[in-house]
GROMACS .gro file of N, CA and C in nm:
model
  351
    1MET      N    1 -15.881  25.761   1.004
    1MET     CA    2 -15.884  25.718   1.126
    1MET      C    3 -16.001  25.594   1.125
    2THR      N    4 -15.964  25.542   1.216
    2THR     CA    5 -16.047  25.437   1.219
    2THR      C    6 -16.148  25.407   1.346
    3GLU      N    7 -16.275  25.319   1.248
    3GLU     CA    8 -16.418  25.348   1.331
    3GLU      C    9 -16.373  25.314   1.489
    4VAL      N   10 -16.295  25.243   1.482
    4VAL     CA   11 -16.285  25.208   1.643
    4VAL      C   12 -16.199  25.333   1.749
    5THR      N   13 -16.139  25.425   1.656
    5THR     CA   14 -16.043  25.533   1.705
    5THR      C   15 -16.180  25.646   1.719
    6LYS      N   16 -16.284  25.638   1.594
    6LYS     CA   17 -16.366  25.727   1.681
    6LYS      C   18 -16.469  25.691   1.764
    7GLU      N   19 -16.489  25.608   1.770
    7GLU     CA   20 -16.575  25.594   1.891
    7GLU      C   21 -16.495  25.577   2.048
    8PHE      N   22 -16.365  25.560   2.040
    8PHE     CA   23 -16.290  25.592   2.117
    8PHE      C   24 -16.291  25.734   2.169
    9ILE      N   25 -16.275  25.835   2.085
    9ILE     CA   26 -16.323  26.011   2.085
    9ILE      C   27 -16.467  26.034   2.139
   10GLN      N   28 -16.534  25.960   2.119
   10GLN     CA   29 -16.663  25.921   2.204
   10GLN      C   30 -16.690  25.944   2.316
   11LYS      N   31 -16.644  25.828   2.364
   11LYS     CA   32 -16.648  25.825   2.476
   11LYS      C   33 -16.581  25.857   2.545
   12ASN      N   34 -16.456  25.961   2.538
   12ASN     CA   35 -16.358  26.034   2.609
   12ASN      C   36 -16.378  26.159   2.530
   13GLU      N   37 -16.470  26.239   2.538
   13GLU     CA   38 -16.398  26.328   2.512
   13GLU      C   39 -16.400  26.434   2.539
   14ASP      N   40 -16.350  26.394   2.693
   14ASP     CA   41 -16.286  26.535   2.724
   14ASP      C   42 -16.111  26.531   2.677
   15GLU      N   43 -16.026  26.382   2.673
   15GLU     CA   44 -15.949  26.394   2.548
   15GLU      C   45 -15.943  26.430   2.433
   16LYS      N   46 -15.846  26.429   2.343
   16LYS     CA   47 -15.874  26.445   2.198
   16LYS      C   48 -15.751  26.400   2.137
   17ILE      N   49 -15.824  26.283   2.059
   17ILE     CA   50 -15.678  26.209   1.934
   17ILE      C   51 -15.675  26.331   1.805
   18ILE      N   52 -15.515  26.334   1.871
   18ILE     CA   53 -15.464  26.380   1.710
   18ILE      C   54 -15.409  26.360   1.626
   19GLU      N   55 -15.333  26.359   1.527
   19GLU     CA   56 -15.240  26.312   1.440
   19GLU      C   57 -15.046  26.377   1.455
   20ILE      N   58 -14.956  26.342   1.467
   20ILE     CA   59 -14.855  26.447   1.511
   20ILE      C   60 -14.787  26.305   1.484
   21GLU      N   61 -14.671  26.404   1.360
   21GLU     CA   62 -14.538  26.359   1.232
   21GLU      C   63 -14.460  26.302   1.359
   22ILE      N   64 -14.402  26.180   1.307
   22ILE     CA   65 -14.350  26.028   1.400
   22ILE      C   66 -14.202  26.088   1.458
   23GLU      N   67 -14.153  26.221   1.346
   23GLU     CA   68 -14.016  26.294   1.384
   23GLU      C   69 -14.076  26.385   1.514
   24ARG      N   70 -14.159  26.369   1.567
   24ARG     CA   71 -14.239  26.478   1.655
   24ARG      C   72 -14.178  26.456   1.817
   25LEU      N   73 -14.199  26.265   1.774
   25LEU     CA   74 -14.233  26.198   1.904
   25LEU      C   75 -14.079  26.121   1.962
   26ARG      N   76 -14.054  26.169   2.088
   26ARG     CA   77 -13.964  26.067   2.178
   26ARG      C   78 -13.962  26.013   2.233
   27SER      N   79 -13.886  25.850   2.248
   27SER     CA   80 -13.874  25.807   2.347
   27SER      C   81 -13.845  25.888   2.480
   28PHE      N   82 -13.840  25.887   2.602
   28PHE     CA   83 -13.812  25.900   2.742
   28PHE      C   84 -13.674  25.863   2.780
   29LYS      N   85 -13.572  25.976   2.908
   29LYS     CA   86 -13.432  25.931   2.872
   29LYS      C   87 -13.486  25.834   2.954
   30ASN      N   88 -13.443  25.694   2.984
   30ASN     CA   89 -13.402  25.617   3.037
   30ASN      C   90 -13.499  25.499   3.057
   31HIS      N   91 -13.605  25.498   2.944
   31HIS     CA   92 -13.696  25.437   2.899
   31HIS      C   93 -13.644  25.267   2.935
   32PRO      N   94 -13.747  25.230   3.054
   32PRO     CA   95 -13.705  25.114   3.074
   32PRO      C   96 -13.692  24.968   3.031
   33PHE      N   97 -13.792  25.023   2.911
   33PHE     CA   98 -13.805  24.878   2.805
   33PHE      C   99 -13.795  24.866   2.712
   34GLN      N  100 -13.696  24.775   2.656
   34GLN     CA  101 -13.634  24.743   2.524
   34GLN      C  102 -13.798  24.779   2.377
   35VAL      N  103 -13.781  24.803   2.268
   35VAL     CA  104 -13.844  24.767   2.226
   35VAL      C  105 -13.734  24.695   2.058
   36LYS      N  106 -13.843  24.584   2.035
   36LYS     CA  107 -13.760  24.435   2.003
   36LYS      C  108 -13.837  24.406   1.806
   37ASP      N  109 -13.725  24.409   1.731
   37ASP     CA  110 -13.787  24.369   1.615
   37ASP      C  111 -13.759  24.182   1.581
   38ASP      N  112 -13.924  24.168   1.718
   38ASP     CA  113 -13.879  23.941   1.744
   38ASP      C  114 -14.044  23.937   1.629
   39ASN      N  115 -14.102  23.837   1.682
   39ASN     CA  116 -14.230  23.822   1.579
   39ASN      C  117 -14.319  23.836   1.683
   40GLU      N  118 -14.302  23.939   1.774
   40GLU     CA  119 -14.428  23.996   1.821
   40GLU      C  120 -14.453  24.105   1.737
   41MET      N  121 -14.330  24.192   1.704
   41MET     CA  122 -14.306  24.360   1.695
   41MET      C  123 -14.415  24.309   1.515
   42HIS      N  124 -14.345  24.188   1.425
   42HIS     CA  125 -14.346  24.122   1.308
   42HIS      C  126 -14.500  24.132   1.334
   43LEU      N  127 -14.612  24.023   1.394
   43LEU     CA  128 -14.763  24.040   1.407
   43LEU      C  129 -14.786  24.165   1.421
   44LEU      N  130 -14.700  24.316   1.513
   44LEU     CA  131 -14.826  24.429   1.530
   44LEU      C  132 -14.797  24.510   1.382
   45LYS      N  133 -14.685  24.485   1.393
   45LYS     CA  134 -14.652  24.553   1.239
   45LYS      C  135 -14.785  24.504   1.108
   46GLU      N  136 -14.814  24.376   1.125
   46GLU     CA  137 -14.923  24.306   1.002
   46GLU      C  138 -15.065  24.354   1.055
   47SER      N  139 -15.032  24.382   1.169
   47SER     CA  140 -15.160  24.375   1.255
   47SER      C  141 -15.249  24.539   1.232
   48ILE      N  142 -15.164  24.652   1.189
   48ILE     CA  143 -15.112  24.778   1.139
   48ILE      C  144 -15.220  24.813   1.063
   49GLU      N  145 -15.111  24.732   0.939
   49GLU     CA  146 -15.083  24.690   0.816
   49GLU      C  147 -15.245  24.711   0.800
   50LYS      N  148 -15.298  24.602   0.864
   50LYS     CA  149 -15.442  24.591   0.807
   50LYS      C  150 -15.528  24.650   0.877
   51TYR      N  151 -15.492  24.686   0.988
   51TYR     CA  152 -15.660  24.793   1.056
   51TYR      C  153 -15.557  24.921   1.049
   52GLY      N  154 -15.507  24.937   1.095
   52GLY     CA  155 -15.401  25.067   1.134
   52GLY      C  156 -15.443  25.061   1.273
   53ILE      N  157 -15.396  25.189   1.358
   53ILE     CA  158 -15.361  25.246   1.495
   53ILE      C  159 -15.457  25.217   1.535
   54LEU      N  160 -15.522  25.133   1.600
   54LEU     CA  161 -15.630  25.132   1.669
   54LEU      C  162 -15.667  25.209   1.863
   55THR      N  163 -15.529  25.216   1.905
   55THR     CA  164 -15.491  25.200   2.068
   55THR      C  165 -15.422  25.381   2.004
   56PRO      N  166 -15.440  25.520   2.043
   56PRO     CA  167 -15.338  25.636   2.023
   56PRO      C  168 -15.294  25.603   2.095
   57LEU      N  169 -15.115  25.639   2.059
   57LEU     CA  170 -15.004  25.651   2.163
   57LEU      C  171 -15.017  25.741   2.248
   58ILE      N  172 -15.011  25.763   2.470
   58ILE     CA  173 -15.022  25.869   2.491
   58ILE      C  174 -14.867  25.960   2.502
   59VAL      N  175 -14.924  26.057   2.471
   59VAL     CA  176 -14.751  26.176   2.500
   59VAL      C  177 -14.775  26.278   2.633
   60ARG      N  178 -14.649  26.348   2.626
   60ARG     CA  179 -14.658  26.453   2.686
   60ARG      C  180 -14.568  26.565   2.655
   61PRO      N  181 -14.599  26.668   2.634
   61PRO     CA  182 -14.533  26.787   2.574
   61PRO      C  183 -14.392  26.781   2.685
   62VAL      N  184 -14.297  26.859   2.586
   62VAL     CA  185 -14.172  26.888   2.654
   62VAL      C  186 -14.193  26.983   2.538
   63PRO      N  187 -14.017  27.048   2.601
   63PRO     CA  188 -14.009  27.202   2.454
   63PRO      C  189 -13.971  27.112   2.363
   64ASP      N  190 -13.957  27.238   2.265
   64ASP     CA  191 -13.887  27.266   2.143
   64ASP      C  192 -13.996  27.171   2.003
   65GLY      N  193 -14.142  27.157   2.104
   65GLY     CA  194 -14.227  27.175   2.044
   65GLY      C  195 -14.212  26.959   1.923
   66VAL      N  196 -14.192  26.898   2.041
   66VAL     CA  197 -14.144  26.778   2.060
   66VAL      C  198 -14.251  26.676   2.181
   67TYR      N  199 -14.272  26.588   2.148
   67TYR     CA  200 -14.344  26.462   2.259
   67TYR      C  201 -14.315  26.352   2.342
   68GLU      N  202 -14.251  26.336   2.476
   68GLU     CA  203 -14.271  26.200   2.467
   68GLU      C  204 -14.378  26.079   2.476
   69ILE      N  205 -14.337  25.985   2.447
   69ILE     CA  206 -14.349  25.932   2.375
   69ILE      C  207 -14.419  25.838   2.615
   70ILE      N  208 -14.522  25.798   2.622
   70ILE     CA  209 -14.520  25.783   2.727
   70ILE      C  210 -14.636  25.594   2.754
   71ALA      N  211 -14.659  25.615   2.641
   71ALA     CA  212 -14.733  25.496   2.627
   71ALA      C  213 -14.711  25.457   2.503
   72GLY      N  214 -14.662  25.374   2.396
   72GLY     CA  215 -14.655  25.358   2.230
   72GLY      C  216 -14.574  25.284   2.168
   73HIS      N  217 -14.432  25.265   2.233
   73HIS     CA  218 -14.313  25.278   2.169
   73HIS      C  219 -14.323  25.190   2.045
   74ARG      N  220 -14.395  25.049   2.097
   74ARG     CA  221 -14.428  24.961   1.987
   74ARG      C  222 -14.498  24.983   1.864
   75ARG      N  223 -14.596  25.055   1.912
   75ARG     CA  224 -14.697  25.106   1.816
   75ARG      C  225 -14.582  25.223   1.698
   76ARG      N  226 -14.543  25.253   1.742
   76ARG     CA  227 -14.442  25.373   1.631
   76ARG      C  228 -14.368  25.307   1.556
   77HIS      N  229 -14.233  25.243   1.644
   77HIS     CA  230 -14.179  25.145   1.592
   77HIS      C  231 -14.183  25.059   1.453
   78ALA      N  232 -14.353  25.029   1.476
   78ALA     CA  233 -14.408  24.989   1.360
   78ALA      C  234 -14.484  25.011   1.298
   79ALA      N  235 -14.503  25.150   1.291
   79ALA     CA  236 -14.569  25.277   1.217
   79ALA      C  237 -14.448  25.314   1.120
   80GLU      N  238 -14.314  25.357   1.196
   80GLU     CA  239 -14.180  25.303   1.135
   80GLU      C  240 -14.154  25.274   1.055
   81LEU      N  241 -14.167  25.196   1.104
   81LEU     CA  242 -14.125  24.997   0.931
   81LEU      C  243 -14.276  25.040   0.837
   82LEU      N  244 -14.393  25.058   0.842
   82LEU     CA  245 -14.430  25.065   0.737
   82LEU      C  246 -14.474  25.174   0.683
   83GLU      N  247 -14.341  25.310   0.757
   83GLU     CA  248 -14.280  25.413   0.661
   83GLU      C  249 -14.463  25.522   0.695
   84TYR      N  250 -14.506  25.535   0.791
   84TYR     CA  251 -14.601  25.656   0.869
   84TYR      C  252 -14.541  25.708   0.838
   85ARG      N  253 -14.588  25.810   0.816
   85ARG     CA  254 -14.573  25.985   0.852
   85ARG      C  255 -14.595  26.065   0.963
   86LYS      N  256 -14.724  26.007   1.009
   86LYS     CA  257 -14.743  26.044   1.116
   86LYS      C  258 -14.853  25.962   1.185
   87VAL      N  259 -14.852  25.953   1.367
   87VAL     CA  260 -14.970  25.857   1.394
   87VAL      C  261 -15.062  25.855   1.537
   88PRO      N  262 -15.122  25.836   1.532
   88PRO     CA  263 -15.280  25.873   1.593
   88PRO      C  264 -15.214  25.890   1.779
   89VAL      N  265 -15.213  26.013   1.845
   89VAL     CA  266 -15.181  26.066   2.035
   89VAL      C  267 -15.329  26.084   2.043
   90ILE      N  268 -15.258  26.135   2.224
   90ILE     CA  269 -15.375  26.170   2.254
   90ILE      C  270 -15.244  26.230   2.382
   91ILE      N  271 -15.286  26.319   2.398
   91ILE     CA  272 -15.193  26.414   2.466
   91ILE      C  273 -15.195  26.487   2.547
   92ARG      N  274 -15.154  26.458   2.710
   92ARG     CA  275 -15.127  26.425   2.831
   92ARG      C  276 -15.051  26.548   2.871
   93VAL      N  277 -15.068  26.595   2.982
   93VAL     CA  278 -14.968  26.710   3.037
   93VAL      C  279 -14.890  26.579   3.214
   94MET      N  280 -14.804  26.559   3.239
   94MET     CA  281 -14.752  26.501   3.360
   94MET      C  282 -14.625  26.546   3.413
   95ASN      N  283 -14.632  26.544   3.503
   95ASN     CA  284 -14.450  26.486   3.549
   95ASN      C  285 -14.383  26.387   3.504
   96GLU      N  286 -14.258  26.397   3.598
   96GLU     CA  287 -14.147  26.307   3.588
   96GLU      C  288 -14.211  26.147   3.599
   97ASP      N  289 -14.286  26.185   3.801
   97ASP     CA  290 -14.353  26.128   3.790
   97ASP      C  291 -14.424  26.030   3.825
   98GLY      N  292 -14.576  26.071   3.703
   98GLY     CA  293 -14.665  26.035   3.640
   98GLY      C  294 -14.636  25.960   3.494
   99LYS      N  295 -14.529  26.053   3.470
   99LYS     CA  296 -14.494  25.955   3.364
   99LYS      C  297 -14.442  25.792   3.390
  100ARG      N  298 -14.362  25.867   3.465
  100ARG     CA  299 -14.272  25.663   3.494
  100ARG      C  300 -14.435  25.549   3.580
  101HIS      N  301 -14.485  25.592   3.613
  101HIS     CA  302 -14.606  25.534   3.697
  101HIS      C  303 -14.719  25.503   3.597
  102SER      N  304 -14.742  25.583   3.469
  102SER     CA  305 -14.789  25.586   3.368
  102SER      C  306 -14.764  25.402   3.285
  103CYS      N  307 -14.568  25.472   3.254
  103CYS     CA  308 -14.541  25.358   3.202
  103CYS      C  309 -14.560  25.237   3.280
  104TYR      N  310 -14.526  25.207   3.417
  104TYR     CA  311 -14.512  25.076   3.451
  104TYR      C  312 -14.636  25.063   3.418
  105VAL      N  313 -14.744  25.081   3.470
  105VAL     CA  314 -14.866  25.021   3.526
  105VAL      C  315 -14.925  24.976   3.349
  106LYS      N  316 -14.877  25.063   3.223
  106LYS     CA  317 -14.913  24.916   3.081
  106LYS      C  318 -14.843  24.832   3.085
  107ARG      N  319 -14.702  24.859   3.079
  107ARG     CA  320 -14.607  24.762   3.139
  107ARG      C  321 -14.715  24.652   3.174
  108PHE      N  322 -14.699  24.644   3.305
  108PHE     CA  323 -14.754  24.541   3.369
  108PHE      C  324 -14.918  24.489   3.331
  109ILE      N  325 -15.036  24.612   3.300
  109ILE     CA  326 -15.111  24.508   3.135
  109ILE      C  327 -15.056  24.452   3.074
  110TYR      N  328 -15.019  24.506   3.002
  110TYR     CA  329 -14.914  24.448   2.891
  110TYR      C  330 -14.907  24.253   2.893
  111CYS      N  331 -14.787  24.295   2.992
  111CYS     CA  332 -14.760  24.174   3.043
  111CYS      C  333 -14.842  24.036   3.087
  112LEU      N  334 -14.927  24.109   3.164
  112LEU     CA  335 -15.055  24.028   3.192
  112LEU      C  336 -15.158  23.956   3.058
  113LEU      N  337 -15.130  24.078   2.986
  113LEU     CA  338 -15.213  24.020   2.883
  113LEU      C  339 -15.192  23.892   2.790
  114GLN      N  340 -15.045  23.901   2.794
  114GLN     CA  341 -14.995  23.804   2.717
  114GLN      C  342 -14.963  23.670   2.748
  115MET      N  343 -14.997  23.677   2.919
  115MET     CA  344 -14.961  23.622   2.996
  115MET      C  345 -15.116  23.512   2.986
  116VAL      N  346 -15.233  23.546   2.969
  116VAL     CA  347 -15.364  23.556   2.922
  116VAL      C  348 -15.364  23.422   2.789
  117GLN      N  349 -15.296  23.490   2.695
  117GLN     CA  350 -15.317  23.477   2.556
  117GLN      C  351 -15.219  23.350   2.527
   0.00000   0.00000   0.00000
């Protein structure tokens, strides 16, 4: 676990970051955004290779012991390319509406950050 991740844990004591095997993670049905192997993915992969995954994925539990990814599809893909076995996640229990809302908010923030850069 990186120092940034440890600091995040201390600031958000009510949420726990754990590591989960990548094969237990699933994209949710009809995920509205595509993960692409483009230049941004290459840069993310290089960053993760150098620093690790600094921001945990957000997942929700679903039946059969697997988790749906709410936020972090690109990080999961980069980790797979780097042959990671586990990734850091925050588990949140949420319904379908909460899942979609969180996904769209995350994407909106991501797009805003891309415009600033």
